[in-house]
Amino acid sequence: MKAGLLFVAGIAAAAAHPRRHQHPVKRQATDFNVVTVVDTVTAVEPSVIVYVDGDGRAVSTSFFGAPATTPTDTPNSVAPSTYAQPTAESSSDAAPTPAPSSALSSAPAPTSSSAPGADFSGYTLSYSPYNSDNSCKSQDQVNSDFNVISGYGMIRIYGTDCDQTATVLTAVKAKGMKLFAGVYDVNNVNAEVQQIVNAANGDWSNFHTVSIGNEGVNNGAYSVDQVVSAIGTARSTLQAAGYTGKVVTVDTFVAMIANPQLCQASDYAAANCHPFFDGGVSAEDAGQFVLGQAQRVSEACGGKETMITETGWPSDGETNGKAVPSQDNQVAAVNSIRTAFSNNVVLFSAFNDKWKQNNPGTFGAEHYWGIYGDAP
């Protein structure tokens, strides 16, 4: 997804920060690699899933994107799926309509996309410490951001560049939150884990989870064996440094279902799911869609505890089928997700990520996922 606002700036940004998380480019079905064969053929490209029938005709297209949890010792289990399998006329990843899991009885709806005005203490929020020009935010800037987003139980970050484990940990501690830390580059697991160890400096009390990779199998960057091996390496290093929290890998829910080894090697199943990119889900139905996919992941992983580690809705951009980006729909989608989940979900994201670059597959929405609008 690094392809666009300004050509020269895009090149410089990629060189300076090659590991940052973005939704990938959507391409034609002929460009995809076949990774799973069931009743239909599932072809994938970074976070893009195209379902085709036996004659190779496209049936539906879905995007899936990253994060999820609450600051409890163990995420609440999402029960294995009990819904009926989709019919031949429906997409194989269509959302069922099960009863909400741990539903909120009276969750107040956010009043706007930039000022939620609700109690988010049971939820996790994803956060990226980058300025619009791709430069790293200072500790003062991170602290200023956290003055706006305080009230969450946990914050998820994706990597270790910009010394973000240390800067975000400082802000997290000041707000009494937990940290969902991350290693982004599986091939650099030793160095990135060491940065996390250095940032903790022997005090792991504010750490909940350390993730190893984000959608690396789905986008073809790593094999399943590479990721499983990296999880083991990271877990050993972290435990030797005194860490007793959770270690997982994060991938799309489709990749998790197709490769249960990923969740088997993790302390819980951690899957990203973005209903907006499905194209067949309205904002009001976002929560049920995400819940249905969480149930599918848990079922594929043998009933393992499951967390949706990234989900949300953009406030601007182009319409994708039934998915219409707007501030009102962002509010509706976030509230729908909060109704379906009282915890075990990471809302994406804190602020609009102007440092990212759009491509045709992101529907012009890549900058506009921030629940709180633009950063201070």
Coordinates of C-alpha atoms in Angstrom, one line a residue:
M1 CA 0.0 0.0 0.0
K2 CA 3.1 2.3 -0.2
A3 CA 2.2 3.6 -3.6
G4 CA 0.9 6.9 -4.0
L5 CA 0.4 10.4 -2.6
L6 CA 3.7 11.8 -3.7
F7 CA 6.2 9.7 -5.7
V8 CA 9.4 11.0 -4.2
A9 CA 8.0 11.0 -0.7
G10 CA 6.8 7.5 -1.1
I11 CA 10.2 6.2 -2.0
A12 CA 11.9 8.0 0.9
A13 CA 9.3 6.7 3.3
A14 CA 9.7 3.1 2.2
A15 CA 13.4 3.3 2.6
A16 CA 13.2 4.8 6.1
H17 CA 10.4 2.7 7.5
P18 CA 10.0 -0.5 5.4
R19 CA 8.1 -2.5 8.0
R20 CA 5.1 -0.3 8.7
H21 CA 1.6 -1.8 8.6
Q22 CA -0.6 -0.9 5.7
H23 CA -3.5 -2.6 3.8
P24 CA -1.9 -4.1 0.7
V25 CA -2.7 -3.5 -3.0
K26 CA -5.8 -5.2 -4.5
R27 CA -5.1 -6.8 -7.8
Q28 CA -7.0 -8.9 -10.4
A29 CA -7.7 -12.5 -9.6
T30 CA -5.1 -13.7 -12.1
D31 CA -2.4 -12.2 -10.0
F32 CA -3.2 -14.2 -6.9
N33 CA -1.6 -17.3 -5.5
V34 CA -3.9 -20.2 -4.7
V35 CA -3.4 -21.2 -1.1
T36 CA -6.5 -23.2 -0.2
V37 CA -8.7 -25.6 -2.1
V38 CA -12.1 -26.5 -0.5
D39 CA -15.5 -26.4 -2.2
T40 CA -14.3 -23.2 -3.9
V41 CA -10.8 -22.1 -4.8
T42 CA -9.5 -19.3 -2.5
A43 CA -6.9 -17.1 -4.0
V44 CA -5.1 -14.5 -1.8
E45 CA -3.0 -11.4 -2.2
P46 CA -2.0 -9.3 0.8
S47 CA -5.2 -9.0 2.7
V48 CA -7.3 -9.6 -0.4
I49 CA -9.3 -12.8 -0.8
V50 CA -11.0 -13.6 -4.1
Y51 CA -13.4 -16.6 -4.2
V52 CA -13.9 -18.2 -7.6
D53 CA -16.0 -21.2 -8.7
G54 CA -14.8 -24.3 -10.4
D55 CA -14.7 -22.6 -13.8
G56 CA -12.5 -19.8 -12.5
R57 CA -15.2 -17.2 -12.4
A58 CA -15.0 -14.7 -9.5
V59 CA -17.8 -15.2 -7.0
S60 CA -16.8 -12.5 -4.4
T61 CA -13.9 -10.5 -3.2
S62 CA -13.0 -9.8 0.5
F63 CA -10.2 -7.8 2.1
F64 CA -9.1 -8.5 5.6
G65 CA -6.9 -6.4 7.8
A66 CA -5.2 -6.6 11.2
P67 CA -5.9 -6.4 15.4
A68 CA -7.8 -7.3 19.4
T69 CA -8.0 -7.9 23.1
T70 CA -8.7 -6.9 26.6
P71 CA -6.2 -6.4 29.4
T72 CA -7.1 -9.6 31.1
D73 CA -4.7 -12.5 31.9
T74 CA -6.4 -14.6 29.3
P75 CA -8.7 -13.5 26.5
N76 CA -12.3 -14.7 26.8
S77 CA -12.9 -17.7 24.6
V78 CA -15.0 -17.3 21.5
A79 CA -17.2 -20.4 21.2
P80 CA -16.7 -22.6 18.2
S81 CA -19.0 -21.6 15.3
T82 CA -22.5 -23.1 15.4
Y83 CA -24.0 -21.3 12.4
A84 CA -25.0 -23.1 9.2
Q85 CA -22.5 -23.4 6.4
P86 CA -23.1 -20.9 3.6
T87 CA -25.2 -22.0 0.6
A88 CA -23.8 -22.3 -2.8
E89 CA -25.2 -18.9 -3.8
S90 CA -23.4 -17.1 -0.9
S91 CA -19.8 -16.2 -0.4
S92 CA -17.9 -18.8 1.6
D93 CA -16.9 -16.1 4.0
A94 CA -20.4 -14.6 4.4
A95 CA -21.2 -13.5 7.9
P96 CA -23.7 -15.5 9.9
T97 CA -26.0 -14.0 12.4
P98 CA -25.3 -15.6 15.7
A99 CA -26.2 -14.1 19.0
P100 CA -23.7 -11.5 20.2
S101 CA -20.8 -12.8 22.3
S102 CA -20.5 -11.0 25.7
A103 CA -22.8 -8.3 24.3
L104 CA -23.0 -5.0 25.9
S105 CA -26.5 -4.4 27.3
S106 CA -26.3 -0.6 27.1
A107 CA -23.2 0.5 25.2
P108 CA -23.5 4.2 24.5
A109 CA -23.0 5.0 20.8
P110 CA -20.1 7.3 20.0
T111 CA -21.3 10.8 19.2
S112 CA -18.9 11.3 16.3
S113 CA -16.0 9.7 14.7
S114 CA -13.6 12.2 16.3
A115 CA -15.2 12.2 19.8
P116 CA -16.5 8.7 20.7
G117 CA -18.0 9.9 24.0
A118 CA -18.3 6.3 25.3
D119 CA -16.6 4.0 27.9
F120 CA -14.0 2.0 26.0
S121 CA -12.3 0.6 29.1
G122 CA -12.8 -3.0 28.0
Y123 CA -11.4 -2.5 24.6
T124 CA -8.0 -2.3 22.8
L125 CA -7.1 0.4 20.4
S126 CA -4.4 0.2 17.7
Y127 CA -1.9 3.1 17.5
S128 CA 0.9 4.0 15.1
P129 CA 3.4 6.7 16.3
Y130 CA 4.1 8.3 12.9
N131 CA 3.6 11.8 11.6
S132 CA 2.0 12.5 8.3
D133 CA 5.4 13.0 6.6
N134 CA 6.4 9.5 7.8
S135 CA 8.7 10.8 10.5
C136 CA 8.7 9.3 14.0
K137 CA 6.7 10.9 16.7
S138 CA 8.6 12.2 19.8
Q139 CA 7.7 11.1 23.3
D140 CA 5.9 14.5 23.8
Q141 CA 3.8 13.8 20.7
V142 CA 2.9 10.3 21.8
N143 CA 2.0 11.7 25.3
S144 CA -0.2 14.3 23.6
D145 CA -2.0 11.6 21.6
F146 CA -2.6 9.6 24.7
N147 CA -4.3 12.5 26.4
V148 CA -7.0 12.1 23.7
I149 CA -7.3 8.3 23.6
S150 CA -7.0 7.5 27.3
G151 CA -9.8 5.3 28.7
Y152 CA -8.9 2.1 26.8
G153 CA -7.7 -1.0 28.5
M154 CA -4.9 -1.7 26.1
I155 CA -3.0 -0.3 23.1
R156 CA -1.7 -2.3 20.2
I157 CA 1.4 -1.4 18.2
Y158 CA 2.9 -3.3 15.3
G159 CA 6.7 -3.0 15.4
T160 CA 9.7 -1.6 17.1
D161 CA 10.9 1.1 14.7
C162 CA 10.8 4.7 15.9
D163 CA 11.7 3.2 19.4
Q164 CA 7.9 2.9 19.7
T165 CA 7.9 0.1 22.3
A166 CA 9.6 2.5 24.7
T167 CA 7.7 5.7 23.8
V168 CA 4.3 4.0 23.8
L169 CA 5.1 2.0 26.9
T170 CA 5.8 5.2 28.8
A171 CA 2.4 6.7 27.7
V172 CA 0.7 3.4 28.5
K173 CA 2.1 3.3 32.0
A174 CA 1.0 6.9 32.7
K175 CA -2.6 6.0 31.7
G176 CA -2.8 2.6 33.5
M177 CA -3.2 0.6 30.3
K178 CA -1.6 -2.6 29.0
L179 CA 0.6 -2.9 25.9
F180 CA 0.1 -5.3 23.0
A181 CA 3.6 -5.0 21.6
G182 CA 4.7 -6.3 18.2
V183 CA 7.5 -7.7 16.1
Y184 CA 6.7 -6.8 12.5
D185 CA 9.6 -8.4 10.6
V186 CA 9.7 -12.1 11.2
N187 CA 13.1 -12.4 9.6
N188 CA 14.4 -9.8 12.1
V189 CA 12.8 -11.5 15.1
N190 CA 15.9 -11.6 17.3
A191 CA 16.8 -7.9 17.0
E192 CA 13.2 -6.7 17.4
V193 CA 12.5 -8.9 20.4
Q194 CA 15.7 -7.6 22.0
Q195 CA 14.4 -4.0 21.5
I196 CA 11.2 -5.0 23.4
V197 CA 13.3 -6.6 26.1
N198 CA 15.4 -3.4 26.4
A199 CA 12.2 -1.2 26.5
A200 CA 10.8 -3.4 29.3
N201 CA 14.0 -3.1 31.3
G202 CA 12.9 -6.0 33.5
D203 CA 9.4 -4.6 34.3
W204 CA 6.8 -6.6 32.3
S205 CA 3.8 -5.5 34.4
N206 CA 2.3 -3.4 31.6
F207 CA 2.8 -6.0 28.8
H208 CA -0.1 -8.3 27.9
T209 CA 0.9 -9.7 24.5
V210 CA 3.8 -9.7 22.1
S211 CA 2.8 -10.5 18.5
I212 CA 5.3 -12.0 16.0
G213 CA 4.4 -10.9 12.6
N214 CA 1.2 -9.3 11.1
E215 CA -0.5 -10.9 8.2
G216 CA 2.8 -12.3 6.9
V217 CA 1.4 -15.6 5.7
N218 CA -1.6 -14.0 4.1
N219 CA 0.5 -11.6 2.1
G220 CA 3.1 -14.2 1.1
A221 CA 6.0 -12.6 3.0
Y222 CA 6.6 -15.7 5.1
S223 CA 5.8 -19.4 5.1
V224 CA 3.8 -20.9 8.0
D225 CA 7.0 -22.8 9.1
Q226 CA 8.9 -19.5 9.2
V227 CA 6.3 -17.8 11.4
V228 CA 6.0 -20.8 13.8
S229 CA 9.7 -21.0 14.2
A230 CA 9.9 -17.3 14.9
I231 CA 7.2 -17.6 17.6
G232 CA 9.3 -20.2 19.3
T233 CA 12.4 -18.2 19.1
A234 CA 10.7 -15.1 20.4
R235 CA 9.0 -17.0 23.3
S236 CA 12.3 -18.5 24.4
T237 CA 14.0 -15.1 24.4
L238 CA 11.2 -13.3 26.1
Q239 CA 10.8 -15.9 28.8
A240 CA 14.6 -15.8 29.5
A241 CA 14.1 -12.1 30.1
G242 CA 11.4 -12.6 32.6
Y243 CA 8.3 -12.2 30.4
T244 CA 5.4 -14.4 31.3
G245 CA 2.7 -12.9 29.1
K246 CA 1.2 -14.1 25.8
V247 CA 3.0 -14.7 22.6
V248 CA 1.0 -14.9 19.3
T249 CA 1.2 -14.3 15.6
V250 CA -1.4 -12.2 14.0
D251 CA -2.9 -12.9 10.5
T252 CA -6.1 -12.5 8.6
F253 CA -8.9 -14.7 9.7
V254 CA -8.8 -16.5 6.4
A255 CA -5.1 -17.3 6.8
M256 CA -5.8 -18.6 10.3
I257 CA -8.6 -20.8 9.2
A258 CA -6.5 -22.2 6.3
N259 CA -3.4 -22.6 8.5
P260 CA -4.4 -23.6 12.0
Q261 CA -0.7 -24.2 12.8
L262 CA -0.5 -20.5 13.3
C263 CA -2.9 -20.5 16.2
Q264 CA -1.6 -23.8 17.5
A265 CA 1.8 -22.2 18.0
S266 CA 0.2 -19.1 19.6
D267 CA -1.1 -18.7 23.1
Y268 CA -4.4 -17.7 21.6
A269 CA -5.8 -17.2 18.1
A270 CA -5.2 -13.6 16.9
A271 CA -7.0 -12.7 13.7
N272 CA -7.6 -9.4 11.8
C273 CA -11.0 -8.9 10.2
H274 CA -12.3 -5.8 8.3
P275 CA -15.9 -6.0 7.2
F276 CA -15.6 -2.8 5.1
F277 CA -13.4 -4.6 2.5
D278 CA -15.9 -7.4 2.1
G279 CA -18.2 -5.2 0.1
G280 CA -21.3 -7.1 1.2
V281 CA -21.5 -5.9 4.7
S282 CA -23.2 -2.6 5.8
A283 CA -21.8 -0.6 8.8
E284 CA -24.8 -1.6 11.0
D285 CA -23.9 -5.3 10.4
A286 CA -20.2 -5.0 11.0
G287 CA -20.3 -6.5 14.5
Q288 CA -22.1 -9.6 13.5
F289 CA -19.8 -10.1 10.5
V290 CA -16.7 -9.9 12.7
L291 CA -18.2 -12.1 15.4
G292 CA -19.0 -14.8 12.8
Q293 CA -15.5 -14.8 11.6
A294 CA -14.1 -15.0 15.1
Q295 CA -16.3 -18.1 15.6
R296 CA -14.9 -19.6 12.5
V297 CA -11.4 -19.0 13.6
S298 CA -12.0 -20.5 17.0
E299 CA -13.6 -23.6 15.4
A300 CA -10.7 -24.0 13.0
C301 CA -8.3 -23.7 15.9
G302 CA -10.0 -26.4 17.9
G303 CA -12.0 -24.1 20.1
K304 CA -9.0 -22.0 21.0
E305 CA -9.5 -18.6 22.7
T306 CA -9.8 -16.0 19.9
M307 CA -9.1 -12.3 19.7
I308 CA -9.9 -10.1 16.8
T309 CA -6.8 -8.0 16.6
E310 CA -7.9 -5.4 14.1
T311 CA -11.3 -4.2 12.9
G312 CA -13.0 -0.9 12.2
W313 CA -14.5 1.3 9.5
P314 CA -13.3 4.3 7.5
S315 CA -14.9 7.8 7.8
D316 CA -14.1 8.8 4.2
G317 CA -13.2 7.2 0.9
E318 CA -15.1 5.4 -1.9
T319 CA -18.1 3.1 -1.6
N320 CA -17.4 -0.6 -1.7
G321 CA -20.7 -2.3 -2.5
K322 CA -22.8 -2.1 0.6
A323 CA -19.9 -0.7 2.6
V324 CA -20.1 3.1 2.6
P325 CA -17.4 5.1 4.3
S326 CA -18.6 8.1 6.3
Q327 CA -18.4 9.5 9.8
D328 CA -21.9 8.4 10.6
N329 CA -21.2 4.9 9.3
Q330 CA -17.9 4.7 11.3
V331 CA -19.9 5.4 14.4
A332 CA -22.5 2.8 13.5
A333 CA -19.9 0.2 12.7
V334 CA -17.8 0.8 15.8
N335 CA -20.9 0.7 18.0
S336 CA -22.0 -2.5 16.2
I337 CA -18.7 -4.1 16.9
R338 CA -18.8 -3.0 20.6
T339 CA -22.3 -4.5 20.8
A340 CA -21.1 -7.9 19.5
F341 CA -17.9 -7.9 21.6
S342 CA -17.5 -6.6 25.2
N343 CA -13.8 -7.4 25.0
N344 CA -11.3 -9.4 22.9
V345 CA -11.4 -6.9 20.0
V346 CA -8.9 -4.3 18.8
L347 CA -10.4 -1.2 17.3
F348 CA -8.6 0.2 14.3
S349 CA -7.3 2.8 14.7
A350 CA -6.7 5.7 17.0
F351 CA -6.0 8.4 14.4
N352 CA -6.2 8.9 10.7
D353 CA -2.9 7.6 9.3
K354 CA -2.0 10.3 6.8
W355 CA 1.5 8.7 6.4
K356 CA 0.0 5.8 4.5
Q357 CA -0.6 5.7 0.8
N358 CA -3.7 4.7 -1.1
N359 CA -4.0 2.3 -4.0
P360 CA -7.0 1.2 -6.0
G361 CA -7.7 -1.7 -3.6
T362 CA -8.1 0.6 -0.5
F363 CA -11.1 2.5 -2.0
G364 CA -9.4 5.9 -1.2
A365 CA -10.0 5.1 2.5
E366 CA -6.5 4.3 3.8
H367 CA -6.1 7.6 5.6
Y368 CA -9.4 7.7 7.4
W369 CA -9.7 4.8 9.9
G370 CA -9.0 7.0 12.9
I371 CA -11.8 6.8 15.5
Y372 CA -10.5 10.2 16.8
G373 CA -10.0 11.8 13.5
D374 CA -6.6 13.5 12.9
A375 CA -4.0 13.3 15.7
P376 CA -3.5 16.4 17.8

